[in-house]
GROMACS .gro file of N, CA and C in nm:
model
  273
    1MET      N    1   0.125 -14.238  15.865
    1MET     CA    2   0.193 -14.186  15.969
    1MET      C    3   0.138 -14.295  16.076
    2HIS      N    4   0.218 -14.404  16.189
    2HIS     CA    5   0.129 -14.419  16.283
    2HIS      C    6   0.140 -14.366  16.415
    3ARG      N    7   0.028 -14.392  16.491
    3ARG     CA    8   0.019 -14.341  16.578
    3ARG      C    9   0.082 -14.382  16.756
    4ALA      N   10   0.072 -14.338  16.839
    4ALA     CA   11   0.100 -14.385  16.939
    4ALA      C   12  -0.020 -14.509  17.023
    5GLY      N   13   0.015 -14.625  17.024
    5GLY     CA   14  -0.070 -14.710  17.067
    5GLY      C   15  -0.091 -14.821  16.923
    6ASP      N   16  -0.003 -14.787  16.861
    6ASP     CA   17  -0.016 -14.888  16.695
    6ASP      C   18   0.068 -14.995  16.757
    7TRP      N   19   0.107 -15.110  16.718
    7TRP     CA   20   0.162 -15.228  16.743
    7TRP      C   21   0.258 -15.207  16.554
    8LEU      N   22   0.402 -15.233  16.543
    8LEU     CA   23   0.519 -15.152  16.424
    8LEU      C   24   0.580 -15.354  16.479
    9THR      N   25   0.588 -15.404  16.370
    9THR     CA   26   0.691 -15.481  16.352
    9THR      C   27   0.845 -15.436  16.295
   10VAL      N   28   0.905 -15.488  16.365
   10VAL     CA   29   1.052 -15.420  16.316
   10VAL      C   30   1.111 -15.518  16.229
   11LEU      N   31   1.126 -15.420  16.056
   11LEU     CA   32   1.204 -15.525  15.931
   11LEU      C   33   1.316 -15.512  15.971
   12THR      N   34   1.366 -15.396  15.985
   12THR     CA   35   1.558 -15.441  16.015
   12THR      C   36   1.595 -15.340  16.141
   13GLY      N   37   1.688 -15.360  16.186
   13GLY     CA   38   1.769 -15.317  16.229
   13GLY      C   39   1.752 -15.383  16.394
   14PRO      N   40   1.805 -15.312  16.531
   14PRO     CA   41   1.770 -15.353  16.651
   14PRO      C   42   1.655 -15.429  16.700
   15GLY      N   43   1.599 -15.550  16.696
   15GLY     CA   44   1.470 -15.581  16.727
   15GLY      C   45   1.434 -15.609  16.645
   16LYS      N   46   1.474 -15.684  16.481
   16LYS     CA   47   1.433 -15.707  16.383
   16LYS      C   48   1.319 -15.820  16.436
   17GLY      N   49   1.209 -15.858  16.355
   17GLY     CA   50   1.081 -15.955  16.394
   17GLY      C   51   1.057 -15.921  16.497
   18ARG      N   52   1.066 -15.841  16.571
   18ARG     CA   53   0.974 -15.815  16.693
   18ARG      C   54   0.836 -15.736  16.651
   19THR      N   55   0.702 -15.717  16.767
   19THR     CA   56   0.603 -15.668  16.772
   19THR      C   57   0.645 -15.536  16.837
   20LEU      N   58   0.645 -15.416  16.835
   20LEU     CA   59   0.643 -15.340  16.971
   20LEU      C   60   0.492 -15.244  16.939
   21GLU      N   61   0.485 -15.196  17.023
   21GLU     CA   62   0.409 -15.073  17.098
   21GLU      C   63   0.432 -14.933  17.032
   22VAL      N   64   0.409 -14.887  16.990
   22VAL     CA   65   0.475 -14.760  16.917
   22VAL      C   66   0.409 -14.652  17.056
   23VAL      N   67   0.491 -14.561  17.135
   23VAL     CA   68   0.491 -14.517  17.266
   23VAL      C   69   0.513 -14.343  17.253
   24SER      N   70   0.585 -14.326  17.111
   24SER     CA   71   0.600 -14.194  17.073
   24SER      C   72   0.616 -14.163  16.906
   25VAL      N   73   0.632 -14.054  16.858
   25VAL     CA   74   0.600 -14.034  16.736
   25VAL      C   75   0.682 -13.851  16.687
   26ARG      N   76   0.817 -13.922  16.638
   26ARG     CA   77   0.893 -13.796  16.632
   26ARG      C   78   0.836 -13.726  16.491
   27MET      N   79   0.866 -13.629  16.447
   27MET     CA   80   0.791 -13.543  16.321
   27MET      C   81   0.867 -13.459  16.331
   28PHE      N   82   0.987 -13.471  16.260
   28PHE     CA   83   1.102 -13.385  16.216
   28PHE      C   84   1.101 -13.429  16.070
   29ALA      N   85   1.165 -13.284  16.000
   29ALA     CA   86   1.147 -13.319  15.821
   29ALA      C   87   1.236 -13.416  15.801
   30THR      N   88   1.350 -13.399  15.895
   30THR     CA   89   1.531 -13.484  15.868
   30THR      C   90   1.521 -13.630  15.924
   31ASP      N   91   1.472 -13.642  16.036
   31ASP     CA   92   1.477 -13.711  16.145
   31ASP      C   93   1.331 -13.754  16.203
   32ASN      N   94   1.260 -13.769  16.164
   32ASN     CA   95   1.130 -13.844  16.195
   32ASN      C   96   1.150 -14.009  16.211
   33GLY      N   97   1.016 -14.034  16.306
   33GLY     CA   98   1.035 -14.177  16.335
   33GLY      C   99   0.958 -14.211  16.442
   34TYR      N  100   0.959 -14.304  16.514
   34TYR     CA  101   0.922 -14.404  16.590
   34TYR      C  102   0.968 -14.458  16.707
   35TYR      N  103   0.950 -14.414  16.838
   35TYR     CA  104   1.037 -14.491  16.973
   35TYR      C  105   0.876 -14.611  17.028
   36LEU      N  106   0.947 -14.711  17.040
   36LEU     CA  107   0.887 -14.829  17.052
   36LEU      C  108   0.876 -14.913  17.199
   37ALA      N  109   0.779 -14.927  17.272
   37ALA     CA  110   0.843 -14.958  17.383
   37ALA      C  111   0.909 -15.086  17.364
   38GLY      N  112   0.998 -15.110  17.482
   38GLY     CA  113   1.094 -15.191  17.453
   38GLY      C  114   1.212 -15.224  17.334
   39GLY      N  115   1.218 -15.112  17.248
   39GLY     CA  116   1.278 -15.122  17.146
   39GLY      C  117   1.397 -15.002  17.176
   40ALA      N  118   1.527 -14.997  17.046
   40ALA     CA  119   1.616 -14.979  17.084
   40ALA      C  120   1.697 -14.856  17.011
   41GLY      N  121   1.570 -14.699  17.055
   41GLY     CA  122   1.613 -14.583  17.039
   41GLY      C  123   1.494 -14.547  16.850
   42LEU      N  124   1.483 -14.411  16.835
   42LEU     CA  125   1.487 -14.430  16.722
   42LEU      C  126   1.416 -14.478  16.612
   43TYR      N  127   1.300 -14.535  16.588
   43TYR     CA  128   1.334 -14.621  16.431
   43TYR      C  129   1.235 -14.534  16.325
   44SER      N  130   1.306 -14.561  16.247
   44SER     CA  131   1.255 -14.454  16.066
   44SER      C  132   1.114 -14.529  15.991
   45PRO      N  133   1.033 -14.467  15.946
   45PRO     CA  134   0.904 -14.516  15.903
   45PRO      C  135   0.969 -14.630  15.786
   46ASP      N  136   1.096 -14.642  15.763
   46ASP     CA  137   1.098 -14.768  15.669
   46ASP      C  138   1.166 -14.891  15.720
   47MET      N  139   1.184 -14.855  15.861
   47MET     CA  140   1.277 -14.995  15.957
   47MET      C  141   1.161 -15.078  15.986
   48VAL      N  142   0.998 -15.032  15.995
   48VAL     CA  143   0.888 -15.120  16.048
   48VAL      C  144   0.754 -15.091  15.940
   49ALA      N  145   0.686 -15.180  16.017
   49ALA     CA  146   0.545 -15.224  15.937
   49ALA      C  147   0.416 -15.205  16.010
   50LEU      N  148   0.354 -15.132  16.004
   50LEU     CA  149   0.232 -15.149  16.072
   50LEU      C  150   0.219 -15.333  16.080
   51ALA      N  151   0.193 -15.395  16.253
   51ALA     CA  152   0.119 -15.482  16.219
   51ALA      C  153  -0.072 -15.497  16.272
   52ARG      N  154  -0.080 -15.359  16.365
   52ARG     CA  155  -0.208 -15.314  16.412
   52ARG      C  156  -0.246 -15.166  16.431
   53GLU      N  157  -0.330 -15.163  16.429
   53GLU     CA  158  -0.387 -15.027  16.443
   53GLU      C  159  -0.453 -15.070  16.606
   54ARG      N  160  -0.451 -14.914  16.667
   54ARG     CA  161  -0.469 -14.887  16.820
   54ARG      C  162  -0.614 -14.922  16.777
   55PHE      N  163  -0.676 -14.991  16.902
   55PHE     CA  164  -0.817 -15.011  16.935
   55PHE      C  165  -0.910 -14.897  16.988
   56ASN      N  166  -0.868 -14.833  17.104
   56ASN     CA  167  -0.915 -14.781  17.167
   56ASN      C  168  -0.874 -14.620  17.258
   57GLY      N  169  -0.852 -14.556  17.127
   57GLY     CA  170  -0.866 -14.424  17.123
   57GLY      C  171  -0.678 -14.400  17.167
   58ASN      N  172  -0.647 -14.265  17.238
   58ASN     CA  173  -0.543 -14.222  17.245
   58ASN      C  174  -0.447 -14.302  17.343
   59PRO      N  175  -0.297 -14.345  17.370
   59PRO     CA  176  -0.276 -14.406  17.486
   59PRO      C  177  -0.322 -14.320  17.616
   60CYS      N  178  -0.322 -14.171  17.593
   60CYS     CA  179  -0.393 -14.102  17.711
   60CYS      C  180  -0.486 -14.124  17.794
   61GLY      N  181  -0.589 -14.157  17.704
   61GLY     CA  182  -0.791 -14.152  17.776
   61GLY      C  183  -0.755 -14.027  17.736
   62ASP      N  184  -0.717 -13.905  17.636
   62ASP     CA  185  -0.759 -13.780  17.613
   62ASP      C  186  -0.820 -13.771  17.453
   63PRO      N  187  -0.864 -13.694  17.459
   63PRO     CA  188  -0.934 -13.667  17.262
   63PRO      C  189  -0.874 -13.578  17.221
   64CYS      N  190  -0.849 -13.616  17.114
   64CYS     CA  191  -0.755 -13.531  16.999
   64CYS      C  192  -0.784 -13.430  16.998
   65ASN      N  193  -0.679 -13.300  16.955
   65ASN     CA  194  -0.689 -13.199  16.966
   65ASN      C  195  -0.715 -13.142  16.845
   66GLU      N  196  -0.873 -13.098  16.779
   66GLU     CA  197  -0.901 -13.115  16.656
   66GLU      C  198  -0.841 -12.967  16.592
   67VAL      N  199  -0.792 -12.849  16.673
   67VAL     CA  200  -0.691 -12.740  16.649
   67VAL      C  201  -0.575 -12.800  16.512
   68GLU      N  202  -0.484 -12.900  16.631
   68GLU     CA  203  -0.361 -12.959  16.575
   68GLU      C  204  -0.357 -13.046  16.429
   69HIS      N  205  -0.526 -13.099  16.439
   69HIS     CA  206  -0.530 -13.173  16.328
   69HIS      C  207  -0.542 -13.133  16.201
   70GLU      N  208  -0.609 -13.008  16.246
   70GLU     CA  209  -0.660 -12.902  16.132
   70GLU      C  210  -0.518 -12.867  16.049
   71ALA      N  211  -0.414 -12.855  16.140
   71ALA     CA  212  -0.327 -12.766  16.099
   71ALA      C  213  -0.206 -12.886  16.026
   72LEU      N  214  -0.224 -13.025  16.147
   72LEU     CA  215  -0.081 -13.102  16.114
   72LEU      C  216  -0.146 -13.271  16.057
   73ARG      N  217  -0.300 -13.270  16.086
   73ARG     CA  218  -0.313 -13.397  16.063
   73ARG      C  219  -0.315 -13.510  16.163
   74THR      N  220  -0.217 -13.418  16.268
   74THR     CA  221  -0.238 -13.488  16.396
   74THR      C  222  -0.207 -13.454  16.444
   75CYS      N  223  -0.183 -13.460  16.630
   75CYS     CA  224  -0.207 -13.393  16.780
   75CYS      C  225  -0.122 -13.456  16.891
   76ASP      N  226  -0.088 -13.377  16.973
   76ASP     CA  227   0.062 -13.461  17.056
   76ASP      C  228  -0.021 -13.553  17.101
   77HIS      N  229  -0.182 -13.574  17.138
   77HIS     CA  230  -0.255 -13.697  17.215
   77HIS      C  231  -0.196 -13.822  17.110
   78CYS      N  232  -0.181 -13.779  17.011
   78CYS     CA  233  -0.244 -13.937  16.918
   78CYS      C  234  -0.073 -13.934  16.886
   79ARG      N  235   0.009 -13.841  16.889
   79ARG     CA  236   0.125 -13.913  16.886
   79ARG      C  237   0.233 -13.926  17.035
   80GLY      N  238   0.123 -13.929  17.123
   80GLY     CA  239   0.199 -13.967  17.286
   80GLY      C  240   0.292 -13.870  17.340
   81VAL      N  241   0.277 -13.764  17.291
   81VAL     CA  242   0.375 -13.630  17.326
   81VAL      C  243   0.316 -13.543  17.390
   82CYS      N  244   0.205 -13.575  17.433
   82CYS     CA  245   0.123 -13.490  17.517
   82CYS      C  246   0.163 -13.484  17.703
   83ALA      N  247   0.109 -13.388  17.768
   83ALA     CA  248   0.141 -13.347  17.885
   83ALA      C  249   0.064 -13.434  17.945
   84CYS      N  250  -0.062 -13.500  17.925
   84CYS     CA  251  -0.116 -13.561  18.000
   84CYS      C  252  -0.073 -13.707  18.031
   85ARG      N  253   0.003 -13.719  17.937
   85ARG     CA  254   0.044 -13.855  17.942
   85ARG      C  255   0.148 -13.879  18.029
   86LEU      N  256   0.226 -13.735  18.092
   86LEU     CA  257   0.290 -13.774  18.193
   86LEU      C  258   0.203 -13.741  18.301
   87ARG      N  259   0.125 -13.689  18.346
   87ARG     CA  260   0.042 -13.639  18.463
   87ARG      C  261  -0.019 -13.806  18.441
   88HIS      N  262  -0.089 -13.880  18.410
   88HIS     CA  263  -0.141 -14.051  18.396
   88HIS      C  264  -0.049 -14.096  18.471
   89ARG      N  265   0.136 -14.150  18.404
   89ARG     CA  266   0.245 -14.206  18.450
   89ARG      C  267   0.261 -14.159  18.598
   90SER      N  268   0.309 -14.039  18.637
   90SER     CA  269   0.329 -13.994  18.750
   90SER      C  270   0.233 -14.019  18.869
   91ALA      N  271   0.073 -14.030  18.832
   91ALA     CA  272  -0.011 -14.042  18.892
   91ALA      C  273  -0.030 -14.206  19.000
   0.00000   0.00000   0.00000
């Protein structure tokens, strides 16, 4: 699973061939995927490939929530769906 801040190359569908940044990760059993900056909606995992991993932590700047990581192996911060990211945008 890729994380917010990673860069993915679109393999098929809208934006094919473009490399875009992951804005947020959607985790549902039947409808999972990635929202990409400048993309066209939700991209399923088979539509993209990792171009490069993020290199400087979570996009919001806050550390991961270790309790969520123990249960889900991911957290709101690294999926790009945390409330602090919204606070940073409005500041």
